[in-house]
Amino acid sequence: MAPSLQYLAWVPVTAIIAASPAVDAPWIVMKFGGTSVASLPCWENILELMESRRREGARVLVVVSALTGTTDALRQLSKCTDRDERVAAVAAIARRHRELLGSMQLEEPAELATLLADLARLAEAGWAEHDARAYQAQVQAHGELLSSTLGAAFLNRRGLRTRWLDAREYLGATVLPNQNARTRMLSATVAVKPDPALAARVAALGEAFITQGFIARDPQGRTVLLGRGGSDTSAACFGALLGAQRVEIWTDVAGMFTANPRQVPGARLLQRLDYEEAQEIASTGAKVLHPHCLQPLREPRVPLLIKDTNRPELEGTVIGPEVRAHAPSVKAISARKGITLVSMESVGMWQQVGFLADVFAHFKTHGLSVDLIGSAETNVTVSLDPTENLLDSDAIAALAADLAKVCRVKVIAPCAAITLVGRGIRSLLHTLSAVLAEFGHLRVHLISQSSNNLNLTFVVDEDVVDTLLPRLHDLLIAAGSLRTDDNALFGPSWQSLYGAGPHGADGEAMAAPAWWQGPARGRLLALGEAATPRYVYHLPTVLERARALQALRAVDRWHYAVKANTHPAILGALAAAGFAFECVSPGESRAVDAAVPATAPLLFTPNFAARADYAFALGTRATITLDALHALEHWGELFRDREIILRVDLGRGLGHHEKVRTGGDASKFGLPLEQLPAFLQLAQVHGVRVAGLHAHLGSGILDPGHWGEVYAQLASLAERIGSVSVLNIGGGLGVPAHPGERGLDLGELDRVLGEVKDAYPQYRLWMEPGRYLVADAGVLLARVTQLKAKGGYQYLGLDTGMNSLIRPALYEAWHQIVNLSRLHQPATTLYQVVGPICESGDILGTDRRLPAAQEGDVMLIAQAGAYGKVMASRYNLRDEADEIVIE
Ligand code: ADP
Ligand code: ASP
Ligand code: MG
């Protein structure tokens, strides 16, 4: 929401300025980007914001960009060879500024008229061959000169006495030894240090100032530019010069996000960053900050804030020297397009003294700066970044021609560099397997891991980036590499802040709060205070999931895989809801029999079970699934004239962890397809009818396409077998664990399955989920036993651990953990949450930011309804958790 407007009428300046700031009042530098200065409401916000900073007792310097689109128009104009076109372009720019003035009900200030006349003259005249770049700089500088002049007129008219400064008088560009003529003029570098004398001189001139971003002067006094997006850097330079209390970058988004939010709506706000990480994110493609803008602020330790001009109430990002203890995490994923790779091949290169020196000399001669480097025995590949280089085809061809004298050259373009940024990225590599697998499907031209341990970059073909980025962002969250649970670092998603707003109503439904966050909390607390460890199951959640699955039209019969949770109340409720059941042992079969009516259909799907187990199951109403030759080879008589289902191995596995993948040679499940003829022959010998085919590739799968593929593969196999009438495509429906992780799209699953069904309507489709139905419905309650600080770690001990919930130790599963006794207290301490079992692996959660805990607090481990109690043990001879069901 825009801030309320206090100044609806023109008021005299004295009415607004309550008191003049003290002589030594701090400076606040505020930079407003192109979209933040383009309309009257924007300027009303700017006035309001300047006023609020002045109420803090600060002097304010506002740095502005050109009105959005103006720099682009001026840039085009400054290269256009047609005089008439140039003149027409100036007329359009003049019109735009005059319209804005008109909406402000302002007369045209003389200074603005002068600037427009000056620009018109430049357009008429064009440029001489030798000064094309100086001309470009001069023309483009007019964008910021115009916007700042217009802004000064508006602010003064509204009663805030604001002094216009020419940025070129304060910011002098430094000429660096290796800079080429282009960067010297159009992407210049300004080196500044705090200058108290200068700050005092400016302070003597007034209390509120406005100046231009993007421009500076060179040693000859000519106007130079700081590169596209360079106004941020101007603001930072002023912040450093004036020794400002802070620099505020006001833009069209509430801060730096974990990815470009226009590309990845689920990107999370980064609430705090240190200079180095922010720098890395900016340099690797996040346009929200100009890559050069942090350097000037680092040494004087001036903090930088990023805020949304239209939503000033949103917290934004704070960038500063502070590094708070936090879990190692990927902070952002960014992408740069327009990258050119130059691959240079030379036999026995490393033996040739000076080969690299020769090669790189050519890059220097052509004024091209190299970004990433990869090398092998006979090859060096480097990348050229378009923000640092003028990468037209002539420049590249000229370079390639010269390089061809010393090696074989291949130019690969257009490419994109995708970068994961996070301090200590090397310590996160083990979490990145899903991300690496994604890159495995693509042509990756170069991988580079920076020596500062802050980034990991993959260079791929440019066209894959737009679809790849959102997917990688999801994978990073799901893998726990991007620690969205640490709410001291990661704020809300862009979607949740803007989703329903004017920025695009993508409006994906946010995950509803878990049942235990609602009114049930009081009851849970009482249950936890009465006895722990204790599992609590919420039946309405089980039934809600059951109904959601039953709404899928393509599936003919749902089975609950009871191994996930065999509590009789859950079995009974699912039977009443119309579910069938899948058991893997006589014990499970008996548990089901005891809890559900004898009419509920049963599947018996064991693995490496003994003959006696099958003999038992054949005496029940269950349909039996076989997944090896052994049973028919050795106990064929047992199955004579029976109908069975055959579980096949489709040769690949899937899932959230290696230990839950149930396909492929390395997994013990399923009959390999090459043994199918032998199996069918044995079946025939014993009069066994193969009435169904089954496959189950793993658990925790969130890609609906997977089941479509399995379904289609089974259907085509079934056609070859003939006797099959049922296809059971298993379970494995994923349940997201991390905050912000996207769930399984059931609608899409139904659509995918429906497509296969249309092609194979003769087969009935069965599925058998377990975890999906019960995971979220259960929580484990435990109490805090002891707290311990050790080295940099804070340990929080619970009265149960891997004996009650083994998933974290077994699969590195991530379960949300909260302090139920302090649910609404701020999470301030980073804990390692451990149990009482004598095993180093007895850890329920690492690096969890939680409220400072005390002995006796009731803690809740979420999503423990599946594979919790059923996998519990009496290890260390500790008592097992009891189970409570709430209706
Ligand atoms: P201004 O004109 O205010 O300088 P910019 O367009 O230069 O604004 O920068 C803001 C834009 O940066 C956002 O609207 C967004 O599209 C883009 N952007 C790219 N990456 C990120 C990121 N990681 N976080 C936030 N914004 C980003
Ligand atoms: N106006 C310049 C540009 O569009 C500088 C800036 O806005 O930061 O690149
Ligand atoms: Mg910008």
XYZ file of N, CA and C in Angstrom, residues 395-477:
249
model
N 33.944 -8.132 -33.264
C 34.972 -8.204 -32.216
C 35.387 -9.653 -31.986
N 34.383 -10.537 -31.948
C 34.691 -11.957 -31.686
C 35.453 -12.561 -32.867
N 35.025 -12.211 -34.092
C 35.693 -12.768 -35.278
C 37.147 -12.308 -35.318
N 37.404 -11.054 -34.973
C 38.775 -10.538 -35.002
C 39.635 -11.265 -33.966
N 39.047 -11.483 -32.776
C 39.773 -12.208 -31.733
C 40.081 -13.636 -32.199
N 39.046 -14.288 -32.750
C 39.213 -15.683 -33.167
C 40.301 -15.796 -34.238
N 40.338 -14.825 -35.135
C 41.341 -14.863 -36.210
C 42.744 -14.798 -35.610
N 42.930 -13.938 -34.616
C 44.257 -13.824 -33.992
C 44.616 -15.074 -33.194
N 43.613 -15.600 -32.472
C 43.875 -16.789 -31.647
C 44.233 -17.985 -32.524
N 43.633 -18.014 -33.716
C 43.857 -19.152 -34.612
C 45.332 -19.312 -34.973
N 46.117 -18.259 -34.747
C 47.555 -18.352 -35.037
C 48.281 -19.225 -34.017
N 47.691 -19.332 -32.790
C 48.389 -20.117 -31.755
C 47.658 -21.393 -31.339
N 46.399 -21.514 -31.682
C 45.660 -22.718 -31.262
C 44.418 -22.902 -32.134
N 43.709 -24.031 -31.913
C 42.425 -24.223 -32.616
C 41.347 -23.546 -31.787
N 40.507 -22.756 -32.426
C 39.537 -21.948 -31.673
C 38.123 -22.370 -32.005
N 37.276 -22.452 -30.968
C 35.852 -22.668 -31.208
C 35.081 -21.637 -30.381
N 34.171 -20.932 -31.041
C 33.351 -19.953 -30.314
C 31.974 -20.571 -30.088
N 31.535 -20.590 -28.839
C 30.218 -21.168 -28.516
C 29.334 -20.050 -27.984
N 28.255 -19.754 -28.683
C 27.365 -18.670 -28.265
C 26.007 -18.875 -28.935
N 24.902 -18.366 -28.385
C 24.826 -17.662 -27.109
C 24.709 -18.645 -25.938
N 25.418 -18.340 -24.888
C 25.365 -19.170 -23.687
C 24.828 -18.347 -22.529
N 24.564 -19.044 -21.449
C 24.168 -18.348 -20.218
C 24.943 -18.962 -19.065
N 25.280 -18.128 -18.115
C 25.967 -18.619 -16.914
C 24.961 -18.623 -15.774
N 24.767 -19.794 -15.195
C 23.847 -19.919 -14.053
C 24.703 -20.101 -12.805
N 24.476 -19.259 -11.820
C 25.363 -19.283 -10.656
C 24.588 -19.500 -9.362
N 25.094 -20.407 -8.547
C 24.568 -20.559 -7.190
C 25.511 -19.792 -6.282
N 24.946 -18.916 -5.460
C 25.782 -18.109 -4.574
C 25.497 -18.462 -3.124
N 26.515 -18.586 -2.332
C 26.351 -18.792 -0.893
C 27.723 -18.933 -0.267
N 27.890 -18.314 0.875
C 29.193 -18.433 1.539
C 29.441 -19.895 1.883
N 30.636 -20.377 1.588
C 30.994 -21.755 1.917
C 30.260 -22.764 1.051
N 30.069 -22.421 -0.222
C 29.282 -23.297 -1.114
C 29.861 -24.707 -1.172
N 31.171 -24.832 -0.973
C 31.777 -26.172 -1.044
C 31.204 -27.112 0.011
N 30.855 -26.553 1.167
C 30.323 -27.422 2.221
C 28.889 -27.846 1.903
N 28.326 -27.285 0.837
C 26.944 -27.637 0.476
C 26.880 -28.589 -0.714
N 28.048 -28.902 -1.271
C 28.035 -29.686 -2.517
C 27.257 -30.991 -2.360
N 27.373 -31.618 -1.175
C 26.707 -32.918 -1.004
C 25.183 -32.792 -1.058
N 24.651 -31.577 -0.893
C 23.186 -31.424 -0.946
C 22.699 -31.164 -2.378
N 23.644 -31.008 -3.294
C 23.246 -30.523 -4.618
C 23.012 -31.616 -5.651
N 22.825 -32.872 -5.185
C 22.769 -33.945 -6.179
C 21.617 -33.768 -7.163
N 20.463 -33.301 -6.673
C 19.329 -33.149 -7.593
C 19.607 -32.040 -8.606
N 20.288 -30.995 -8.148
C 20.621 -29.895 -9.052
C 21.624 -30.377 -10.095
N 22.594 -31.137 -9.634
C 23.602 -31.639 -10.576
C 22.969 -32.596 -11.579
N 21.993 -33.385 -11.092
C 21.307 -34.309 -12.004
C 20.595 -33.518 -13.096
N 20.007 -32.387 -12.721
C 19.303 -31.547 -13.692
C 20.282 -31.046 -14.759
N 21.461 -30.615 -14.304
C 22.463 -30.170 -15.275
C 22.957 -31.345 -16.126
N 22.886 -32.546 -15.526
C 23.333 -33.737 -16.249
C 22.550 -33.963 -17.520
N 21.290 -33.468 -17.561
C 20.474 -33.675 -18.764
C 20.835 -32.671 -19.868
N 21.644 -31.675 -19.529
C 21.876 -30.576 -20.468
C 23.310 -30.598 -20.970
N 23.530 -29.778 -21.983
C 24.913 -29.575 -22.416
C 25.529 -28.535 -21.516
N 26.428 -28.954 -20.626
C 27.114 -27.985 -19.773
C 28.489 -27.756 -20.381
N 28.763 -26.492 -20.736
C 30.020 -26.209 -21.438
C 31.170 -25.968 -20.477
N 30.843 -25.488 -19.286
C 31.909 -25.098 -18.357
C 31.330 -25.083 -16.950
N 32.107 -25.581 -15.995
C 31.703 -25.467 -14.586
C 32.833 -24.762 -13.868
N 32.481 -23.817 -13.019
C 33.549 -23.113 -12.316
C 33.153 -22.884 -10.868
N 34.071 -23.213 -9.982
C 33.818 -22.998 -8.549
C 34.836 -21.974 -8.092
N 34.340 -20.830 -7.632
C 35.255 -19.725 -7.378
C 36.180 -20.021 -6.199
N 37.367 -19.462 -6.251
C 38.325 -19.708 -5.176
C 37.892 -19.007 -3.891
N 36.997 -18.015 -3.983
C 36.523 -17.381 -2.738
C 35.427 -18.206 -2.056
N 35.132 -19.386 -2.619
C 34.165 -20.303 -2.000
C 32.777 -19.675 -1.881
N 32.466 -18.771 -2.785
C 31.163 -18.089 -2.731
C 30.250 -18.504 -3.869
N 30.797 -19.057 -4.925
C 29.882 -19.375 -6.021
C 30.255 -20.626 -6.787
N 29.241 -21.148 -7.448
C 29.395 -22.305 -8.315
C 28.616 -21.976 -9.584
N 29.326 -21.998 -10.724
C 28.710 -21.514 -11.965
C 28.698 -22.601 -13.042
N 27.602 -22.676 -13.750
C 27.450 -23.621 -14.855
C 27.156 -22.818 -16.122
N 27.902 -23.057 -17.166
C 27.595 -22.372 -18.427
C 26.874 -23.353 -19.345
N 25.673 -22.943 -19.751
C 24.824 -23.806 -20.593
C 24.327 -23.005 -21.797
N 23.628 -23.676 -22.704
C 23.049 -22.942 -23.836
C 22.011 -21.951 -23.313
N 21.977 -20.791 -23.935
C 21.128 -19.718 -23.415
C 19.643 -20.074 -23.394
N 19.200 -20.840 -24.403
C 17.753 -21.048 -24.535
C 17.144 -21.908 -23.416
N 17.952 -22.574 -22.632
C 17.354 -23.428 -21.595
C 17.089 -22.669 -20.290
N 17.632 -21.452 -20.180
C 17.662 -20.789 -18.876
C 16.276 -20.488 -18.298
N 15.379 -19.970 -19.132
C 14.108 -19.497 -18.580
C 13.294 -20.610 -17.930
N 13.338 -21.796 -18.515
C 12.589 -22.885 -17.892
C 13.389 -23.546 -16.778
N 14.699 -23.483 -16.913
C 15.552 -24.174 -15.947
C 15.566 -23.477 -14.583
N 15.568 -22.154 -14.597
C 15.785 -21.419 -13.346
C 14.724 -21.701 -12.270
N 13.427 -21.595 -12.618
C 12.429 -21.898 -11.583
C 12.562 -23.323 -11.061
N 12.915 -24.229 -11.951
C 13.038 -25.630 -11.560
C 14.213 -25.812 -10.585
N 15.330 -25.184 -10.913
C 16.496 -25.296 -10.034
C 16.197 -24.672 -8.670
N 15.471 -23.566 -8.681
C 15.131 -22.909 -7.412
C 14.310 -23.861 -6.547
N 13.331 -24.527 -7.151
C 12.524 -25.516 -6.415
C 13.410 -26.636 -5.865
N 14.310 -27.121 -6.710
C 15.168 -28.236 -6.288
C 16.064 -27.833 -5.129
N 16.559 -26.597 -5.166
C 17.440 -26.130 -4.078
C 16.678 -26.082 -2.758
N 15.416 -25.680 -2.817
C 14.613 -25.642 -1.582
C 14.323 -27.060 -1.109
